[in-house]
Tab-separated table of C-alpha atoms and ligand atoms in Angstrom:
chain	number	residue	atom	x	y	z
A	1	MET	CA	-60.404	-81.082	-52.069
A	2	THR	CA	-59.454	-78.573	-54.663
A	3	LYS	CA	-56.466	-79.629	-56.824
A	4	LEU	CA	-53.204	-77.889	-56.335
A	5	ASN	CA	-52.504	-75.468	-59.276
A	6	CYS	CA	-49.665	-74.363	-61.190
A	7	VAL	CA	-48.698	-71.576	-63.712
A	8	ASP	CA	-46.432	-72.503	-66.604
A	9	LEU	CA	-44.015	-69.886	-68.156
A	10	PHE	CA	-42.244	-70.488	-71.365
A	11	ALA	CA	-44.564	-73.198	-71.697
A	12	GLY	CA	-43.640	-74.651	-75.015
A	13	ALA	CA	-45.735	-77.870	-75.807
A	14	GLY	CA	-46.055	-78.359	-72.219
A	15	GLY	CA	-43.880	-81.225	-71.015
A	16	LEU	CA	-43.642	-79.737	-67.507
A	17	SER	CA	-47.323	-79.028	-67.439
A	18	GLU	CA	-48.078	-82.672	-68.314
A	19	GLY	CA	-45.808	-84.087	-65.602
A	20	PHE	CA	-47.421	-81.944	-63.090
A	21	LYS	CA	-50.821	-82.751	-64.323
A	22	GLN	CA	-49.802	-86.498	-63.980
A	23	ALA	CA	-48.902	-85.787	-60.268
A	24	GLY	CA	-52.260	-84.209	-59.677
A	25	PHE	CA	-51.537	-80.524	-60.412
A	26	ASN	CA	-53.906	-78.108	-62.355
A	27	THR	CA	-52.266	-75.880	-64.780
A	28	ILE	CA	-54.298	-72.696	-64.638
A	29	ALA	CA	-52.279	-70.360	-66.806
A	30	ALA	CA	-49.578	-70.497	-69.395
A	31	ASN	CA	-47.477	-68.101	-71.388
A	32	GLU	CA	-45.563	-68.973	-74.606
A	33	ILE	CA	-44.434	-66.681	-77.496
A	34	GLU	CA	-44.888	-69.222	-80.441
A	35	ASN	CA	-48.319	-69.820	-81.857
A	36	ASP	CA	-47.830	-73.497	-82.765
A	37	PHE	CA	-46.565	-74.133	-79.409
A	38	SER	CA	-49.385	-72.494	-77.818
A	39	LYS	CA	-51.733	-74.389	-79.763
A	40	THR	CA	-50.165	-77.535	-78.901
A	41	PHE	CA	-50.239	-76.681	-75.295
A	42	LYS	CA	-54.095	-75.686	-75.557
A	43	LEU	CA	-55.010	-78.939	-77.266
A	44	ASN	CA	-53.627	-80.903	-74.373
A	45	HIS	CA	-54.352	-78.466	-71.411
A	46	PRO	CA	-57.746	-77.314	-72.090
A	47	GLU	CA	-58.114	-76.334	-68.539
A	48	ALA	CA	-55.309	-73.703	-68.868
A	49	LYS	CA	-55.854	-70.224	-70.268
A	50	VAL	CA	-52.741	-69.648	-72.483
A	51	PHE	CA	-51.435	-66.125	-72.992
A	52	THR	CA	-49.440	-66.175	-76.397
A	53	GLU	CA	-47.041	-63.368	-76.309
A	54	ASP	CA	-43.507	-62.166	-75.664
A	55	ILE	CA	-43.097	-62.382	-71.900
A	56	ARG	CA	-41.155	-59.084	-71.959
A	57	ASN	CA	-44.075	-57.404	-73.374
A	58	ILE	CA	-46.583	-58.258	-70.635
A	59	SER	CA	-47.223	-57.162	-67.055
A	60	VAL	CA	-47.903	-59.726	-64.468
A	61	LYS	CA	-51.326	-57.808	-64.041
A	62	ASP	CA	-52.151	-58.158	-67.567
A	63	PHE	CA	-51.367	-61.843	-67.544
A	64	GLN	CA	-53.682	-62.410	-64.459
A	65	LYS	CA	-56.438	-60.524	-66.106
A	66	GLN	CA	-55.996	-62.213	-69.402
A	67	CYS	CA	-55.995	-65.615	-67.826
A	68	GLY	CA	-58.543	-64.956	-65.243
A	69	ILE	CA	-56.292	-65.911	-62.222
A	70	ASN	CA	-56.751	-62.637	-60.302
A	71	GLY	CA	-56.820	-63.099	-56.648
A	72	ILE	CA	-55.904	-66.852	-57.015
A	73	GLU	CA	-52.977	-68.015	-54.710
A	74	VAL	CA	-50.501	-69.927	-57.056
A	75	ASP	CA	-49.261	-73.206	-55.505
A	76	VAL	CA	-46.302	-73.762	-57.990
A	77	LEU	CA	-44.767	-71.495	-60.559
A	78	ILE	CA	-43.118	-73.672	-63.263
A	79	GLY	CA	-40.925	-73.022	-66.459
A	80	GLY	CA	-37.679	-72.750	-68.083
A	81	PRO	CA	-36.533	-69.645	-69.548
A	82	PRO	CA	-34.331	-70.277	-72.663
A	83	CYS	CA	-30.535	-69.692	-71.876
A	84	GLN	CA	-30.327	-67.923	-75.364
A	85	GLY	CA	-31.673	-65.081	-73.194
A	86	PHE	CA	-28.222	-64.195	-72.431
A	87	SER	CA	-27.261	-63.296	-75.901
A	88	MET	CA	-30.623	-61.573	-76.548
A	89	ALA	CA	-30.007	-58.946	-73.843
A	90	GLY	CA	-27.627	-56.602	-75.716
A	91	ARG	CA	-27.035	-54.286	-73.021
A	92	ARG	CA	-23.874	-53.636	-71.107
A	93	ASP	CA	-23.149	-57.124	-69.991
A	94	PRO	CA	-24.948	-59.546	-72.371
A	95	LYS	CA	-24.108	-62.354	-70.071
A	96	ASP	CA	-25.499	-60.725	-67.013
A	97	PRO	CA	-28.520	-62.806	-66.085
A	98	ARG	CA	-30.328	-59.672	-65.068
A	99	ASN	CA	-30.619	-58.647	-68.574
A	100	SER	CA	-31.998	-61.799	-69.655
A	101	LEU	CA	-35.225	-63.796	-69.795
A	102	PHE	CA	-34.375	-65.276	-66.283
A	103	MET	CA	-35.185	-61.670	-65.007
A	104	GLU	CA	-38.630	-62.063	-66.466
A	105	TYR	CA	-39.286	-65.310	-64.614
A	106	ILE	CA	-38.002	-63.646	-61.340
A	107	ARG	CA	-40.405	-60.764	-62.032
A	108	PHE	CA	-43.305	-63.189	-62.188
A	109	VAL	CA	-42.127	-64.824	-59.128
A	110	LYS	CA	-41.923	-61.704	-57.245
A	111	GLU	CA	-45.280	-60.563	-58.066
A	112	LEU	CA	-47.465	-64.003	-58.421
A	113	LYS	CA	-45.783	-65.034	-54.969
A	114	PRO	CA	-46.026	-68.653	-55.544
A	115	LYS	CA	-45.568	-71.066	-52.646
A	116	TYR	CA	-43.004	-72.979	-54.539
A	117	PHE	CA	-41.269	-72.244	-58.161
A	118	VAL	CA	-39.452	-74.794	-60.384
A	119	MET	CA	-37.013	-73.293	-62.907
A	120	GLU	CA	-35.406	-75.819	-65.426
A	121	ASN	CA	-32.364	-75.161	-67.508
A	122	VAL	CA	-29.240	-76.704	-69.291
A	123	PRO	CA	-26.432	-77.978	-67.269
A	124	GLY	CA	-24.256	-75.375	-68.929
A	125	ILE	CA	-25.889	-72.730	-66.480
A	126	LEU	CA	-23.596	-74.125	-63.732
A	127	THR	CA	-20.548	-73.114	-65.166
A	128	MET	CA	-21.466	-69.930	-67.160
A	129	LYS	CA	-19.892	-66.722	-65.932
A	130	ASN	CA	-20.717	-63.148	-66.489
A	131	SER	CA	-18.111	-60.686	-68.124
A	132	LYS	CA	-17.077	-60.062	-64.065
A	133	GLY	CA	-16.316	-63.613	-63.718
A	134	LYS	CA	-19.385	-64.324	-61.397
A	135	LEU	CA	-21.201	-67.630	-61.789
A	136	VAL	CA	-24.580	-66.822	-63.444
A	137	HIS	CA	-26.430	-69.474	-61.162
A	138	GLU	CA	-25.282	-67.681	-58.203
A	139	ILE	CA	-26.455	-64.378	-59.457
A	140	ILE	CA	-29.769	-65.956	-60.265
A	141	GLU	CA	-30.102	-67.691	-56.673
A	142	SER	CA	-29.266	-64.285	-54.958
A	143	GLU	CA	-31.740	-62.694	-57.189
A	144	PHE	CA	-34.324	-65.071	-55.725
A	145	ARG	CA	-33.204	-64.666	-52.183
A	146	LYS	CA	-33.700	-60.901	-52.448
A	147	ILE	CA	-37.367	-61.389	-53.044
A	148	GLY	CA	-37.738	-63.709	-50.088
A	149	TYR	CA	-37.174	-67.190	-51.640
A	150	GLN	CA	-34.869	-69.893	-50.348
A	151	VAL	CA	-33.552	-71.669	-53.390
A	152	LYS	CA	-31.578	-74.938	-54.235
A	153	HIS	CA	-30.533	-76.448	-57.484
A	154	LYS	CA	-29.625	-80.038	-58.513
A	155	LYS	CA	-28.648	-81.745	-61.708
A	156	LEU	CA	-31.100	-84.476	-62.632
A	157	LEU	CA	-30.643	-87.294	-65.292
A	158	SER	CA	-33.904	-88.130	-66.954
A	159	ALA	CA	-33.012	-91.868	-67.301
A	160	ASP	CA	-33.058	-92.041	-63.393
A	161	TYR	CA	-36.841	-91.436	-63.469
A	162	GLY	CA	-37.859	-94.160	-65.997
A	163	VAL	CA	-37.321	-91.871	-69.225
A	164	PRO	CA	-35.687	-93.937	-71.965
A	165	GLN	CA	-33.219	-91.089	-72.508
A	166	LYS	CA	-30.048	-89.688	-70.932
A	167	ARG	CA	-31.049	-85.846	-70.980
A	168	ARG	CA	-29.402	-83.705	-67.921
A	169	ARG	CA	-31.115	-80.737	-66.613
A	170	VAL	CA	-30.443	-78.333	-63.793
A	171	VAL	CA	-33.654	-77.788	-61.943
A	172	PHE	CA	-33.742	-74.746	-59.366
A	173	ILE	CA	-36.550	-75.167	-56.759
A	174	GLY	CA	-37.499	-72.320	-54.600
A	175	THR	CA	-39.980	-71.556	-51.784
A	176	ARG	CA	-41.376	-68.660	-49.579
A	177	THR	CA	-42.598	-70.987	-47.122
A	178	LYS	CA	-40.755	-72.451	-44.279
A	179	LYS	CA	-41.303	-75.989	-45.825
A	180	PRO	CA	-38.294	-77.899	-47.138
A	181	ILE	CA	-36.883	-78.049	-50.680
A	182	SER	CA	-35.939	-81.516	-51.814
A	183	PHE	CA	-35.426	-83.378	-55.067
A	184	PRO	CA	-36.972	-86.661	-56.244
A	185	LYS	CA	-35.064	-89.851	-55.504
A	186	GLN	CA	-33.922	-91.908	-58.558
A	187	THR	CA	-36.033	-94.672	-59.325
A	188	HIS	CA	-33.979	-96.048	-61.908
A	189	THR	CA	-30.255	-96.955	-62.095
A	190	GLU	CA	-27.832	-98.131	-64.854
A	191	LYS	CA	-27.310	-101.199	-62.834
A	192	PRO	CA	-30.448	-103.367	-62.127
A	193	GLU	CA	-31.476	-104.207	-58.830
A	194	LEU	CA	-29.550	-101.698	-56.879
A	195	LYS	CA	-30.830	-100.738	-53.474
A	196	ILE	CA	-30.459	-96.939	-52.727
A	197	ASN	CA	-31.049	-96.234	-49.134
A	198	GLY	CA	-33.098	-99.289	-48.899
A	199	PHE	CA	-35.185	-98.335	-51.958
A	200	GLN	CA	-35.424	-100.938	-54.743
A	201	THR	CA	-34.567	-99.275	-58.000
A	202	GLN	CA	-35.382	-100.616	-61.427
A	203	SER	CA	-32.766	-100.545	-64.383
A	204	TRP	CA	-32.727	-97.637	-66.966
A	205	LEU	CA	-35.102	-98.110	-69.859
A	206	GLY	CA	-33.591	-98.964	-73.263
A	207	VAL	CA	-34.825	-97.170	-76.376
A	208	GLU	CA	-36.116	-100.440	-77.836
A	209	THR	CA	-38.904	-100.167	-75.371
A	210	ILE	CA	-40.524	-97.314	-77.408
A	211	LEU	CA	-39.313	-97.980	-81.103
A	212	LEU	CA	-41.562	-98.526	-83.745
A	213	ASP	CA	-41.707	-101.807	-85.727
A	214	LYS	CA	-39.393	-101.281	-88.901
A	215	THR	CA	-42.324	-102.057	-91.172
A	216	ASP	CA	-44.471	-99.101	-89.685
A	217	VAL	CA	-41.845	-96.658	-90.384
A	218	PRO	CA	-42.328	-94.530	-93.633
A	219	GLU	CA	-39.553	-94.728	-96.192
A	220	SER	CA	-39.057	-91.016	-95.932
A	221	TYR	CA	-37.441	-91.330	-92.479
A	222	PHE	CA	-34.557	-93.485	-93.971
A	223	HIS	CA	-31.554	-91.822	-95.105
A	224	SER	CA	-30.027	-91.943	-98.577
A	225	LYS	CA	-26.584	-93.582	-99.201
A	226	LYS	CA	-25.492	-89.892	-100.005
A	227	MET	CA	-26.645	-88.754	-96.753
A	228	ILE	CA	-24.972	-91.757	-94.903
A	229	ASN	CA	-21.741	-90.953	-96.564
A	230	GLY	CA	-21.951	-87.435	-95.666
A	231	PHE	CA	-22.410	-88.336	-91.803
A	232	LYS	CA	-19.439	-90.653	-92.080
A	233	LYS	CA	-17.356	-87.856	-93.577
A	234	ARG	CA	-18.650	-85.268	-91.000
A	235	LYS	CA	-17.579	-87.633	-88.262
A	236	GLU	CA	-13.973	-88.227	-89.631
A	237	MET	CA	-13.700	-84.502	-89.967
A	238	ASN	CA	-14.747	-83.943	-86.376
A	239	LYS	CA	-12.456	-86.749	-85.175
A	240	LYS	CA	-9.435	-85.168	-86.660
A	241	LYS	CA	-10.422	-81.887	-85.050
A	242	GLY	CA	-10.659	-83.785	-81.875
A	243	ASN	CA	-14.159	-82.751	-81.109
A	244	GLY	CA	-17.874	-83.967	-80.903
A	245	PHE	CA	-19.434	-86.443	-83.186
A	246	GLY	CA	-20.874	-86.510	-86.791
A	247	TRP	CA	-23.870	-88.803	-85.740
A	248	GLN	CA	-24.919	-90.814	-82.920
A	249	ILE	CA	-26.426	-94.501	-83.505
A	250	LEU	CA	-28.767	-95.803	-80.755
A	251	ASP	CA	-27.857	-98.681	-78.655
A	252	PRO	CA	-31.473	-100.326	-78.441
A	253	LYS	CA	-30.641	-101.605	-74.852
A	254	LYS	CA	-29.793	-98.308	-73.600
A	255	PRO	CA	-31.641	-94.918	-73.178
A	256	SER	CA	-31.454	-92.623	-76.115
A	257	TYR	CA	-29.080	-89.700	-76.303
A	258	THR	CA	-30.648	-86.236	-75.846
A	259	ILE	CA	-33.211	-85.328	-78.503
A	260	SER	CA	-32.443	-81.693	-79.174
A	261	ALA	CA	-34.774	-79.091	-80.601
A	262	ARG	CA	-32.672	-79.392	-83.872
A	263	TYR	CA	-33.685	-83.188	-84.275
A	264	TRP	CA	-35.779	-82.188	-87.378
A	265	LYS	CA	-32.621	-81.297	-89.433
A	266	ASP	CA	-31.155	-84.720	-90.020
A	267	GLY	CA	-31.818	-86.659	-86.908
A	268	SER	CA	-27.999	-86.904	-86.242
A	269	ASP	CA	-28.536	-86.919	-82.526
A	270	ALA	CA	-29.891	-90.269	-82.298
A	271	LEU	CA	-30.296	-92.586	-85.476
A	272	VAL	CA	-31.664	-96.201	-85.613
A	273	LYS	CA	-29.397	-98.417	-87.627
A	274	TYR	CA	-30.577	-101.846	-88.989
A	275	THR	CA	-27.652	-102.301	-91.558
A	276	GLU	CA	-24.856	-100.344	-92.869
A	277	THR	CA	-27.191	-98.807	-95.498
A	278	GLN	CA	-30.383	-98.889	-93.604
A	279	ILE	CA	-30.419	-95.972	-91.199
A	280	ARG	CA	-33.017	-93.785	-90.069
A	281	MET	CA	-34.255	-90.944	-87.995
A	282	LEU	CA	-36.650	-91.296	-85.260
A	283	THR	CA	-40.267	-90.611	-86.227
A	284	GLU	CA	-42.146	-87.762	-84.129
A	285	LYS	CA	-44.209	-90.269	-82.296
A	286	GLU	CA	-40.866	-92.013	-81.190
A	287	VAL	CA	-39.412	-88.768	-80.060
A	288	ALA	CA	-42.365	-87.750	-78.073
A	289	ARG	CA	-42.249	-91.319	-76.522
A	290	ILE	CA	-38.534	-90.719	-75.768
A	291	GLN	CA	-39.736	-87.637	-73.934
A	292	THR	CA	-42.540	-89.796	-72.267
A	293	PHE	CA	-45.300	-87.778	-73.733
A	294	PRO	CA	-48.322	-90.188	-73.661
A	295	ASP	CA	-49.279	-91.636	-76.906
A	296	ASP	CA	-52.480	-89.407	-77.202
A	297	TYR	CA	-50.677	-86.115	-76.702
A	298	GLN	CA	-51.493	-83.986	-79.676
A	299	PHE	CA	-48.844	-81.861	-81.410
A	300	TYR	CA	-49.697	-79.018	-83.560
A	301	GLY	CA	-47.739	-77.706	-86.506
A	302	SER	CA	-45.343	-78.689	-89.334
A	303	LYS	CA	-42.997	-81.619	-88.898
A	304	ARG	CA	-40.058	-79.113	-88.018
A	305	SER	CA	-42.183	-77.348	-85.433
A	306	VAL	CA	-43.412	-80.454	-83.905
A	307	TYR	CA	-39.720	-81.983	-83.611
A	308	THR	CA	-38.800	-78.638	-81.891
A	309	GLN	CA	-41.525	-78.578	-79.537
A	310	ILE	CA	-40.601	-82.188	-78.494
A	311	GLY	CA	-36.866	-81.465	-78.480
A	312	ASN	CA	-37.442	-78.482	-76.173
A	313	ALA	CA	-39.483	-80.175	-73.777
A	314	VAL	CA	-38.655	-81.399	-70.097
A	315	PRO	CA	-39.189	-85.155	-70.122
A	316	VAL	CA	-42.748	-85.668	-68.634
A	317	LEU	CA	-41.943	-88.530	-66.125
A	318	MET	CA	-38.931	-86.476	-64.804
A	319	ALA	CA	-41.464	-83.411	-64.452
A	320	LYS	CA	-43.808	-85.795	-62.705
A	321	ALA	CA	-41.193	-87.029	-60.258
A	322	ILE	CA	-40.298	-83.222	-59.419
A	323	ALA	CA	-44.059	-82.454	-58.977
A	324	GLU	CA	-44.730	-85.337	-56.711
A	325	GLU	CA	-41.605	-84.238	-54.566
A	326	ILE	CA	-43.123	-80.794	-54.128
A	327	LYS	CA	-46.516	-82.175	-53.626
A	328	LYS	CA	-45.569	-83.731	-50.424
A	329	TYR	CA	-45.049	-80.267	-48.801
A	330	LEU	CA	-48.348	-78.745	-50.232
A	331	VAL	CA	-50.967	-81.157	-49.113
B	1	LIG	C1	-37.391	-74.913	-73.108
B	1	LIG	S1	-38.625	-74.456	-74.011
B	1	LIG	C2	-39.912	-74.845	-72.666
B	1	LIG	C3	-40.359	-76.274	-72.889
B	1	LIG	C4	-41.337	-76.537	-71.835
B	1	LIG	N1	-41.120	-76.263	-70.422
B	1	LIG	C5	-41.821	-77.936	-71.754
B	1	LIG	O1	-41.536	-78.774	-71.001
B	1	LIG	O2	-42.421	-78.406	-72.910
B	1	LIG	C6	-38.567	-72.662	-73.882
B	1	LIG	C7	-39.776	-72.100	-74.420
B	1	LIG	O3	-39.628	-70.592	-74.194
B	1	LIG	C8	-40.206	-69.831	-75.240
B	1	LIG	N2	-39.908	-68.499	-75.464
B	1	LIG	C9	-38.699	-68.143	-75.655
B	1	LIG	N3	-38.613	-66.655	-75.558
B	1	LIG	C10	-39.823	-66.348	-75.016
B	1	LIG	C11	-40.251	-65.020	-74.661
B	1	LIG	N4	-39.541	-63.958	-74.907
B	1	LIG	N5	-41.519	-64.996	-74.310
B	1	LIG	C12	-42.248	-66.143	-74.081
B	1	LIG	N6	-41.820	-67.234	-74.480
B	1	LIG	C13	-40.642	-67.471	-74.883
B	1	LIG	C14	-39.794	-70.714	-76.473
B	1	LIG	O4	-40.645	-70.536	-77.603
B	1	LIG	C15	-40.030	-72.140	-75.917
B	1	LIG	O5	-41.142	-72.766	-76.216
């Protein structure tokens, strides 16, 4: 039997594609604007043709031609347009998703006509409004309906799928078929041994399951005394202002905080603390594990680029759970 295929837009390092691959899909084509990210993608998905270009500059016809997928029916179109697209628009209403990268995604759905699509985004998308006070996600969903797709969305938490990280993502799934749309059941819960609808779940994975041994972490990942004092001051200042955090220390027994694309700066999203003076960032290998990339996944580029690619990604096991759910309706 031929494998189910997918096309990945805004593909980054390929977290989504890796999850789909692990569920038995084959990514046949991808698009990404950044060279380093594309190289990472190609290293790990040699079966896919990657078109490295700003999506706004390419026609779907050119994409199909460049990637050699002309005439191939696409099973699932996957991808997460970055939400900065709103501010990039610069037209009449910068918050109108019709002016943003979402419209590029919709353009590809309209022309490639995949049986299903999966569009991932940050939870903030659910409360964002355009300048006329209309909810952005409702505008997006109505644009999909206009081109013949029924669509549903759900907020998922990565720890619920065996990822040692609490990362929340909104997933839109759409289909032009008469088949159902459903979201994966959680396999892991905060409390151990919980039965949900008769299904036995496991407990969330603590970050200790992926940490390197202290002796294997190079000195350069440890913060200086000056840096640690800086974090403490920042935390106090933020507390006075009544907002946010200055740094976050990991609890080894619990899933990690979300690793952002800015992790490379100082690692303040999620730090490992041994003593008051021994505090360090996570290594690239550890953040990749937190995102459930396999240990042999290769990342191309500078340290900064690699952290960014990993921080941008959809956790592989969460993507796999979504893929398995859709696969049920395609085989
Ligand atoms: C959220 S990340 C994708 C993460 C990816 N799905 C994964 O799981 O690894 C969004 C990606 O969109 C890319 N991107 C941003 N603007 C783009 C554009 N105009 N054309 C193509 N890709 C773009 C970024 O470089 C980034 O890699």
